Tab-separated table of C-alpha atoms and ligand atoms in Angstrom:
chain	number	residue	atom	x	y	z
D	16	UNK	CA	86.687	178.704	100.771
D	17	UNK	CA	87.798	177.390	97.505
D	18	UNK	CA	87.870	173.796	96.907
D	19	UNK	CA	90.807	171.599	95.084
D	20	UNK	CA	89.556	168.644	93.482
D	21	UNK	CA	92.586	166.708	95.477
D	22	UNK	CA	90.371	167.348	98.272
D	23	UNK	CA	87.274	165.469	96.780
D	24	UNK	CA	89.257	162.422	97.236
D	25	UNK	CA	89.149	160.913	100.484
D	26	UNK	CA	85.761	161.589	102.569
D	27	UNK	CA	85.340	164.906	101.959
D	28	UNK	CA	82.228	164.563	103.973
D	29	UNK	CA	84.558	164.672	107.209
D	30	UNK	CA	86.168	168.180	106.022
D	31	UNK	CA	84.145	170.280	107.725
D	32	UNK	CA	84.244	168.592	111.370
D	33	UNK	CA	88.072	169.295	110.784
D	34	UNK	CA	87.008	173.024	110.361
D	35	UNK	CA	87.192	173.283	106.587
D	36	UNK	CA	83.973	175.038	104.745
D	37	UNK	CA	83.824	173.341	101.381
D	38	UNK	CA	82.370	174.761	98.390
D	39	UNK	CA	80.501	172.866	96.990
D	40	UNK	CA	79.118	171.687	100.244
D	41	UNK	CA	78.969	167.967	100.999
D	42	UNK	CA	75.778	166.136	100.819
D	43	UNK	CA	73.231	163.528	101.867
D	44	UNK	CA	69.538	162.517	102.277
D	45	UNK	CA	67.808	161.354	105.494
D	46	UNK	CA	65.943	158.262	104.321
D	47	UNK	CA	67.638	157.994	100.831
D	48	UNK	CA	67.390	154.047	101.378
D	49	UNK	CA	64.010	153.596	100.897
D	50	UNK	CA	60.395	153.026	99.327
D	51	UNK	CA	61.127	155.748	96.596
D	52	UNK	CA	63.557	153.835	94.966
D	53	UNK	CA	62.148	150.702	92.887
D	54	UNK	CA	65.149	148.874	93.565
D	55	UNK	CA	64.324	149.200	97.760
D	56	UNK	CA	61.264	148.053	97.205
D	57	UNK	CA	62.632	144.899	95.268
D	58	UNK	CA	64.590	144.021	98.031
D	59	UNK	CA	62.436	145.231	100.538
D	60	UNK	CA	60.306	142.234	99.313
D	61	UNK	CA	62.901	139.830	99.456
D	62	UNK	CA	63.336	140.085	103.096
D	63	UNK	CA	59.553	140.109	104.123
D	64	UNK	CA	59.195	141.979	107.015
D	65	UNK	CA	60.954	145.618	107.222
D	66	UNK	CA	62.848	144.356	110.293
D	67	UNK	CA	64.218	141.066	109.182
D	68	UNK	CA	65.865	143.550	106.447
D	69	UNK	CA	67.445	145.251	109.120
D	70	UNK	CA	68.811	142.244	110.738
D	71	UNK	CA	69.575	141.078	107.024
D	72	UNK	CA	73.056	142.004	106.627
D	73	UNK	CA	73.940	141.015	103.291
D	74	UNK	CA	70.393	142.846	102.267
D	75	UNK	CA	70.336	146.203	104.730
D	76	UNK	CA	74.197	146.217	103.124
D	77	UNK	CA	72.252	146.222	99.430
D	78	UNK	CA	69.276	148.866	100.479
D	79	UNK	CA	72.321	151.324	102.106
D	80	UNK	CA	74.607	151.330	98.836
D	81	UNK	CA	71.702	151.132	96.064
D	82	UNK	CA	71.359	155.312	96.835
D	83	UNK	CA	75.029	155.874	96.618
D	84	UNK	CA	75.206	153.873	93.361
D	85	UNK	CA	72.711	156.179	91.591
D	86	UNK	CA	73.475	159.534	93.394
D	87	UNK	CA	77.275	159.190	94.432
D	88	UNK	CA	76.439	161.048	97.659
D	89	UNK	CA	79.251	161.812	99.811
D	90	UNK	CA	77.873	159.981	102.653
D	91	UNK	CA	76.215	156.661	103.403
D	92	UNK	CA	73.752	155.886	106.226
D	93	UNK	CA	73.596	152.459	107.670
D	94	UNK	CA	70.329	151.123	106.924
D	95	UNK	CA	68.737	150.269	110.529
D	96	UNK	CA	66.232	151.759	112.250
D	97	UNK	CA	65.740	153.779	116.129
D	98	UNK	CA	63.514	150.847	116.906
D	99	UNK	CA	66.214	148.455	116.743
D	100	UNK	CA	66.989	149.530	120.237
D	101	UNK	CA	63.701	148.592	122.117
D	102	UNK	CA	63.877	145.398	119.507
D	103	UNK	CA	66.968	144.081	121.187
D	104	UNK	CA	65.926	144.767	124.168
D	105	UNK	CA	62.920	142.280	124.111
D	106	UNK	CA	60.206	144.510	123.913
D	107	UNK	CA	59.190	143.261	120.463
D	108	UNK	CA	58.807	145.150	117.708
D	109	UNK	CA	56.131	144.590	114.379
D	110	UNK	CA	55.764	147.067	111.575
D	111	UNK	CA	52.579	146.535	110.610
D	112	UNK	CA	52.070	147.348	106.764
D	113	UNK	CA	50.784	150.544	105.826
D	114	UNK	CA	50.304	151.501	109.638
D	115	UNK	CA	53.852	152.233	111.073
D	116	UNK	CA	55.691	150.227	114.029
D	117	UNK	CA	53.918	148.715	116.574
D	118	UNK	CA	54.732	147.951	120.157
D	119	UNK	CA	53.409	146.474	123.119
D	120	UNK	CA	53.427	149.609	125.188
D	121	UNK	CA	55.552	150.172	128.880
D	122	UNK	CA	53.225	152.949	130.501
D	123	UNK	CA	55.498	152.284	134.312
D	124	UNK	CA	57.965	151.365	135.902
D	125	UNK	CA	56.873	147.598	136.943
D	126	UNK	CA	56.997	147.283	132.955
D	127	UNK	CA	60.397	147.701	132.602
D	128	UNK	CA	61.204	144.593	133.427
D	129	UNK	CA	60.333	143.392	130.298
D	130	UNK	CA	63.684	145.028	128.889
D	131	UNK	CA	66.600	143.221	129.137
D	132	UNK	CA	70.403	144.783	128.813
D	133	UNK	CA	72.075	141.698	128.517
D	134	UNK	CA	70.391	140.520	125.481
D	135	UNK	CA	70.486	143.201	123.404
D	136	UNK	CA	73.888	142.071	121.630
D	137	UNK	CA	72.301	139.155	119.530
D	138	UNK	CA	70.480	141.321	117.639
D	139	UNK	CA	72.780	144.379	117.288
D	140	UNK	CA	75.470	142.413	116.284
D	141	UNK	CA	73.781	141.413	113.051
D	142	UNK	CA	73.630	145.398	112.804
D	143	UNK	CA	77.193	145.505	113.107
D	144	UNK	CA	77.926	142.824	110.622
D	145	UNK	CA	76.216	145.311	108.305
D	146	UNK	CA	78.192	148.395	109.227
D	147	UNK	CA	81.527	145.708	108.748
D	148	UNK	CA	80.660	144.929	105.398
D	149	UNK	CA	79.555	148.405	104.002
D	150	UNK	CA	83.094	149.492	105.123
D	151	UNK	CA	84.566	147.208	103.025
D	152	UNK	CA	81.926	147.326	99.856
D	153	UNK	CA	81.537	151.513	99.952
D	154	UNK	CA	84.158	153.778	97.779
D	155	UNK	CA	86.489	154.702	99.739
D	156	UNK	CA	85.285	158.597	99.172
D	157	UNK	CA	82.004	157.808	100.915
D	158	UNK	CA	82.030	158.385	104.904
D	159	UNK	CA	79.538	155.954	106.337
D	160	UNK	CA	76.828	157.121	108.837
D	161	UNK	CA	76.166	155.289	111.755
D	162	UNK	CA	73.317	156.137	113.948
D	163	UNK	CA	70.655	155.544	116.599
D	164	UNK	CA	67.246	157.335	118.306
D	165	UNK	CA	67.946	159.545	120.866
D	166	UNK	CA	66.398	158.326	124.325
D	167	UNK	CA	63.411	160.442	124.258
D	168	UNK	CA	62.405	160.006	120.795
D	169	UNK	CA	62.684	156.082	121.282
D	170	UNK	CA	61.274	156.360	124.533
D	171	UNK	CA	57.825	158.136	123.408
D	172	UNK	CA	57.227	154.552	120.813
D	173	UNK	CA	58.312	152.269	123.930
D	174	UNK	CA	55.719	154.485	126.088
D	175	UNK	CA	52.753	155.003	123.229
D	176	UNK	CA	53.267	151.597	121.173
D	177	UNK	CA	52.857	153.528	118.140
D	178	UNK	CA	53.794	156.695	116.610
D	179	UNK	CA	51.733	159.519	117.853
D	180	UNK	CA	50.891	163.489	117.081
D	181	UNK	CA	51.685	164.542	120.670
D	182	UNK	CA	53.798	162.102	121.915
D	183	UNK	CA	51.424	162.232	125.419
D	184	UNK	CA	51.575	159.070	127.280
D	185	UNK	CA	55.584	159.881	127.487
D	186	UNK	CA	55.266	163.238	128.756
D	187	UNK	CA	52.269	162.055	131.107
D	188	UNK	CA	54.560	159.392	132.534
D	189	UNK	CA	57.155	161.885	132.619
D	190	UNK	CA	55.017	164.917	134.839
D	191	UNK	CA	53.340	161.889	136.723
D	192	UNK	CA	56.823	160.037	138.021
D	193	UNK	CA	60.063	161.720	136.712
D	194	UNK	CA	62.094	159.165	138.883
D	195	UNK	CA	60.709	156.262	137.370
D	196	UNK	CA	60.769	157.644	133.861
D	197	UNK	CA	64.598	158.460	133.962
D	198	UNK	CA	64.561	154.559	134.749
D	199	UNK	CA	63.790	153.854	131.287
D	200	UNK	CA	65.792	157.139	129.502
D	201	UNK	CA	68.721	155.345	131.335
D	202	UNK	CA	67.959	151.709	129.848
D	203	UNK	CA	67.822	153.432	126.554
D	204	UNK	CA	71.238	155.360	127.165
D	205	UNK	CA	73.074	152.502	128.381
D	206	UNK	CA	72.019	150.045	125.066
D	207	UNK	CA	72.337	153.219	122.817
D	208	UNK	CA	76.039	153.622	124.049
D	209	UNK	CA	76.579	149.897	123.351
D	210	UNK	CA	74.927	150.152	120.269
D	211	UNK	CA	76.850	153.220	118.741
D	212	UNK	CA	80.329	152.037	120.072
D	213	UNK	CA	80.084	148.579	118.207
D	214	UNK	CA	79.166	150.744	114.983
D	215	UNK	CA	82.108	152.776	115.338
D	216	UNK	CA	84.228	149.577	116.101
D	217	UNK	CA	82.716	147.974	112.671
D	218	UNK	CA	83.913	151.179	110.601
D	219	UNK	CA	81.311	154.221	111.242
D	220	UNK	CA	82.812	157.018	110.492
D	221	UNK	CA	80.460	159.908	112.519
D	222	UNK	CA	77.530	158.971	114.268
D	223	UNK	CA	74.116	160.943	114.339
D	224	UNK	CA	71.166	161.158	117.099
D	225	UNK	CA	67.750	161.193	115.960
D	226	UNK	CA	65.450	163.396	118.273
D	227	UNK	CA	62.155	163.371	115.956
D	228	UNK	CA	60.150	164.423	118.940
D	229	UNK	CA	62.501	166.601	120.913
D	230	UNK	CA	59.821	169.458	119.797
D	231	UNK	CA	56.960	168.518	121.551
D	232	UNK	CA	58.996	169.259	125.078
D	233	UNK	CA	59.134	172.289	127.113
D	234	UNK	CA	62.342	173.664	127.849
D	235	UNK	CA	62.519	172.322	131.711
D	236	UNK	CA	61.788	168.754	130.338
D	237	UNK	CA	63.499	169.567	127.143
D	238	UNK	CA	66.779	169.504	129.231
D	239	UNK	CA	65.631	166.820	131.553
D	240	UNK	CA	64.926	164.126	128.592
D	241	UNK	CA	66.969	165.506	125.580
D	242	UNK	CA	70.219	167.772	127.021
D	243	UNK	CA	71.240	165.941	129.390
D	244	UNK	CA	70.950	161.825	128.316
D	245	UNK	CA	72.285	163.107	125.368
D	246	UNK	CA	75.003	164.852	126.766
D	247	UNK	CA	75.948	161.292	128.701
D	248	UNK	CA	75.882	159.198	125.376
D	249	UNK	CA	77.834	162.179	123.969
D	250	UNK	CA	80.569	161.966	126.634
D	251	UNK	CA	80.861	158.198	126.755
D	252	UNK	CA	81.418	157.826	123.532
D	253	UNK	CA	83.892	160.995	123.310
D	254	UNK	CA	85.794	159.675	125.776
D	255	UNK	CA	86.405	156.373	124.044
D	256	UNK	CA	86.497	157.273	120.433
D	257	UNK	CA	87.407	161.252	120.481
D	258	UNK	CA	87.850	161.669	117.027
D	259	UNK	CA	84.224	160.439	115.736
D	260	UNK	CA	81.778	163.073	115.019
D	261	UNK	CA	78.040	162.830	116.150
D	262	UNK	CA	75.809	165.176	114.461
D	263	UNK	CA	72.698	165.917	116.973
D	264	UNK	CA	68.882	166.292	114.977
D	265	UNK	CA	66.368	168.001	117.765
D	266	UNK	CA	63.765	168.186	115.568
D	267	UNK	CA	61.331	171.204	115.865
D	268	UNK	CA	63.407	172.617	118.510
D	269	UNK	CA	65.336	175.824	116.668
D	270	UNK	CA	64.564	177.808	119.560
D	271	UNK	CA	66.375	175.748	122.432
D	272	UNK	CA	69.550	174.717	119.769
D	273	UNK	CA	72.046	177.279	121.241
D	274	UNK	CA	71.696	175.488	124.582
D	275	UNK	CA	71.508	171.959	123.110
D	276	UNK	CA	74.814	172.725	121.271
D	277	UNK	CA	76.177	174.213	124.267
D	278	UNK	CA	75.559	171.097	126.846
D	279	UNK	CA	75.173	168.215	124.670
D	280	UNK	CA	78.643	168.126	123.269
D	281	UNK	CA	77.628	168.093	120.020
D	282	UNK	CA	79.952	168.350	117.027
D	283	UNK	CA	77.140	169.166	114.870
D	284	UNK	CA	73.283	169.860	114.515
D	285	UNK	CA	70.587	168.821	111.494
D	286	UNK	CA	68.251	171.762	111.368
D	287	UNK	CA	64.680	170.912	110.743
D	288	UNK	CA	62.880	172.209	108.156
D	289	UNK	CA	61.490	175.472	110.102
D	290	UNK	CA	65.115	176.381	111.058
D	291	UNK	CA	65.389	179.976	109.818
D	292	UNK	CA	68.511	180.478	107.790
D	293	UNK	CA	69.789	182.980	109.354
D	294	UNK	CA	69.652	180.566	112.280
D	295	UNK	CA	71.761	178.125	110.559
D	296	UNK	CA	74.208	180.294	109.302
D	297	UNK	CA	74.233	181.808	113.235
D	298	UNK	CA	75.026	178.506	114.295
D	299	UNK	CA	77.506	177.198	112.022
D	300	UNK	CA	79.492	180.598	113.353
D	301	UNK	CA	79.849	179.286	116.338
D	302	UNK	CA	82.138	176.635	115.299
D	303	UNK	CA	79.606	173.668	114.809
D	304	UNK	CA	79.020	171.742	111.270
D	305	UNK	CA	75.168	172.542	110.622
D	306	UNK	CA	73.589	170.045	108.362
D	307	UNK	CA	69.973	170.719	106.285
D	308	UNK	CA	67.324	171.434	105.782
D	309	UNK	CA	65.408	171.530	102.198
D	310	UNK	CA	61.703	170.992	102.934
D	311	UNK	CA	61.087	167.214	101.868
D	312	UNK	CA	58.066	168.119	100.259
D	313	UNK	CA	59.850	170.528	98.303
D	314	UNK	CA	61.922	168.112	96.166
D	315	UNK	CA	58.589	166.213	95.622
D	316	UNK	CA	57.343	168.872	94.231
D	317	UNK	CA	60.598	169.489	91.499
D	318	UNK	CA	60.903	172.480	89.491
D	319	UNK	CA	62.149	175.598	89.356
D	320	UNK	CA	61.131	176.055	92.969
D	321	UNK	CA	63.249	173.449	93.849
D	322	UNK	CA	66.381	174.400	92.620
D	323	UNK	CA	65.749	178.268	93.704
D	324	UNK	CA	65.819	176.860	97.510
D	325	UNK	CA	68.374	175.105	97.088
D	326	UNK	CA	70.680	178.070	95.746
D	327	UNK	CA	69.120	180.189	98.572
D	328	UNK	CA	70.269	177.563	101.002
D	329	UNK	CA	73.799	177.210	99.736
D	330	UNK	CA	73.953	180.912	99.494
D	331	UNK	CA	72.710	181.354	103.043
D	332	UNK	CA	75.639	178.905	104.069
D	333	UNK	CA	78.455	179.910	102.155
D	334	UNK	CA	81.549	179.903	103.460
D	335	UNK	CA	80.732	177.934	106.629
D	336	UNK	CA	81.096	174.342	107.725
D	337	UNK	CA	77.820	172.985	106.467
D	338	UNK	CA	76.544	169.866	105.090
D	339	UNK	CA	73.167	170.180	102.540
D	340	UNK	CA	70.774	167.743	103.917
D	341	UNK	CA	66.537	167.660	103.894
D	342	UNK	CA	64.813	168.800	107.070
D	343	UNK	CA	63.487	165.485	107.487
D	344	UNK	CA	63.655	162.018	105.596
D	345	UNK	CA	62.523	161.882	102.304
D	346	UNK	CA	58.856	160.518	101.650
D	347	UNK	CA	58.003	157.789	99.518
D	348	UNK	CA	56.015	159.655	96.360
D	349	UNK	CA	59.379	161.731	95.803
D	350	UNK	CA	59.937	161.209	92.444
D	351	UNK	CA	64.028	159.827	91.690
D	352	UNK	CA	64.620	162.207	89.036
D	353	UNK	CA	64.113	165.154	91.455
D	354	UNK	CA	66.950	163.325	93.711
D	355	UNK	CA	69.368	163.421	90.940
D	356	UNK	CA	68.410	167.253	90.158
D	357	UNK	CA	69.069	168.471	93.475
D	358	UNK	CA	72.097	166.268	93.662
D	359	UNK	CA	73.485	168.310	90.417
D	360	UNK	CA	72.221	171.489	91.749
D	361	UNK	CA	73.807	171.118	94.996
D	362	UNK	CA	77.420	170.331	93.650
D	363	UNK	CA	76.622	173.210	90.574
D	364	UNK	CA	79.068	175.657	90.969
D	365	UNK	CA	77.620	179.089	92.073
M	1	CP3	O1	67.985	157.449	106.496
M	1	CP3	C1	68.161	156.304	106.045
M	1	CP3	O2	68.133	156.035	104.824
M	1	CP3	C2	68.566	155.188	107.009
M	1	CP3	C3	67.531	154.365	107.515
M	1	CP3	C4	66.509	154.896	108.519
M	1	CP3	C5	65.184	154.389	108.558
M	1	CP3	N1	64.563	154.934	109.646
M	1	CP3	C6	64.623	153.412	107.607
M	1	CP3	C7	63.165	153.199	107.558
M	1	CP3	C8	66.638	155.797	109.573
M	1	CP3	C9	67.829	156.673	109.970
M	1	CP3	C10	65.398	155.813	110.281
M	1	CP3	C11	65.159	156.626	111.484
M	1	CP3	C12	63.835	156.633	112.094
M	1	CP3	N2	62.939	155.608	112.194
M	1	CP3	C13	63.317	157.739	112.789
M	1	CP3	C14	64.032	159.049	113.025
M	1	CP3	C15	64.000	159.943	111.842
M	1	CP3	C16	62.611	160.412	111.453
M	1	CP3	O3	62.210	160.047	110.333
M	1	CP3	O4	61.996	161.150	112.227
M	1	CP3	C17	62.035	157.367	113.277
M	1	CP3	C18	61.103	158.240	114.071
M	1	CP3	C19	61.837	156.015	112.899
M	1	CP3	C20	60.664	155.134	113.245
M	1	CP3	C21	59.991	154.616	112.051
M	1	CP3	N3	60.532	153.722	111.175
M	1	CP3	C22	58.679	154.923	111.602
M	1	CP3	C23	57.729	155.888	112.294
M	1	CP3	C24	58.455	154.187	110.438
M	1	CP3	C25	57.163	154.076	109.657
M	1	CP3	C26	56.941	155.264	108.810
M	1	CP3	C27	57.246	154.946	107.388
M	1	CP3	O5	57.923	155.755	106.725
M	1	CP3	O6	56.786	153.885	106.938
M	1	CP3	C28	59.641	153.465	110.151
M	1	CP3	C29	59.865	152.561	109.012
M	1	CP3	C30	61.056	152.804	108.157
M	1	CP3	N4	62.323	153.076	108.614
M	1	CP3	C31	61.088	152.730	106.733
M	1	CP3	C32	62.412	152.972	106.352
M	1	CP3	C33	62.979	152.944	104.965
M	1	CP3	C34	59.916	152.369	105.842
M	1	CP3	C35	59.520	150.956	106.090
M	1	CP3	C36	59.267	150.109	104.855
M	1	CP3	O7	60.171	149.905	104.015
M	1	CP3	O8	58.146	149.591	104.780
């Protein structure tokens, strides 16, 4: 569909949840706040500790805009992370440096007592202050991201402690005592719900679910610990702010997407890297907004390679309700100049 630049005015971004295709497509970067950019890393080290950035609001404010300054992409993601959630709850959360978060691990149900619902607002509400002031500091063409980890994707750190390559202790706890295990995926549904809905009541404009680990399930536990508790923080939220979009992100988990899009609620899905194309485009003619999915290590890389994907992506998707994204965040050895290259490649006109 052809675009008029009239249209580029106002959050374009939320076009295609309203059913437009737009040509060029809109676009953003998972992780384009971060360790790439030297002036992250500045304030990164002005905070100290990765979390007290996130509970910085006048600094997670500076780390979410600094991308949009240099890139001018169409949408902003609060800067936060999915381990806020078992943060606020009390479990206590360290990111050790050079080694990735760190928890003290809830392997049963006796454990969960050490995770608290009613004092989870202290710290989220310094999240929302953040969300409040990036409404009022972003252009007003930028749509601002809100987001949180899906319950099984945050449940498999609160389970292991740490990240992990097969995301076993969950999905032992899981197999060993499924009653007690929805015990915590409900915890982390109910504080999730409270967590989105005071992001969309500070000025989010669409929300999206992170399921980084949604891959490692099989499909009977794939819609026992991804469908359905995201269906339920889907349809609370839906039925309190209808006109928000959340974007879901199974990650590694093309072949089970039909059947998350049809139960979850969904109003769109962030393909993975491995997503076929012809998967996408599938998808996105079915009436959802399909995001991605440029291999990360792709637009490290640079070149002519790059910017051949990137027209084979934008080919693939013409004409439908997509938004270009990466298939995952962006690493930290990605070069910045790349970022700007695909940024003018993606809004080059074809
Ligand atoms: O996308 C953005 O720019 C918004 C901010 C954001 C971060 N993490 C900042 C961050 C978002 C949306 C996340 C999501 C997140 N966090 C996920 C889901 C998406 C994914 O990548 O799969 C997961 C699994 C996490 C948990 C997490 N946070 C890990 C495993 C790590 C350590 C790995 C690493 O890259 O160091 C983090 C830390 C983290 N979160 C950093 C950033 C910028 C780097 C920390 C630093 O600055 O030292």
């Amino acid at each position: 569909m052809q675009v008029t630049d009239t249209l580029t005015a106002r959050r374009r971004f939320l076009q295609p949840f309203s059913g437009q295709a737009l040509d060029p497509p809109p676009v953003w970067l998972m992780r384009q706040a971060g360790r790439y950019l030297p002036e992250y890393r500045e304030t990164r080290s002005e905070a100290g500790g990765f979390l007290d950035l996130c509970y910085t609001p006048r600094l997670a404010a500076e780390v979410t805009l600094q991308p949009i300054r240099r890139y001018g992409f169409d949408a902003a993601i609060l800067f936060s992370d999915i381990l806020v959630v078992p943060d606020a709850l009390g479990q206590g959360v360290r990111f050790a440096e050079g080694e990735g978060p760190v928890l003290e691990p809830i392997r049963d149900v006796a454990a969960l007592k050490r995770l608290d619902l009613s004092r989870t607002q202290e710290k989220f509400a310094l999240v929302w202050e953040t969300v409040a002031r990036l409404r009022q500091d972003l252009p007003c063409e930028t749509a601002l991201i809100g987001f949180c980890g899906a319950p099984w994707t945050v449940a498999t750190y609160v389970v292991e402690g740490h990240g992990s390559s097969d995301q076993g202790e969950a999905r032992r706890w899981a197999y060993r005592d499924p009653a007690g295990f929805q015990r915590l995926i409900d915890i982390l549904c109910e504080a999730s719900i409270g967590y989105l809905e005071g992001q969309v009541a500070a000025g989010a404009d669409v929300l999206q679910l992170f399921d980084s680990w949604s891959g490692s399930l099989a499909d009977d536990q794939f819609d026992a610990w991804v469908i359905r508790p995201t269906a339920r923080i889907v349809s609370t939220i839906k039925a309190r702010h209808p006109h928000v979009p959340i974007i879901g992100f199974p990650r590694g988990s093309a072949s089970l997407l039909a059947d998350y899009l049809a139960r979850t609620g969904v109003d769109g899905v962030s393909c993975d890297t491995s997503c076929p194309l012809p998967v996408m485009k599938r998808t996105a003619e079915t009436g959802r907004v399909v995001q991605g999915n440029l291999d990360p290590l792709l637009l490290v890389a640079g070149g002519d390679a790059l910017d051949a994907r990137v027209d084979a992506i934008r080919a693939a998707m013409s004409g439908q309700r997509f938004i270009f994204n990466l298939g995952h965040g962006i690493v930290p050895e990605t070069p910045p100049a790349h970022v700007a290259r695909l940024v003018e490649r993606v809004r080059r006109k074809l």
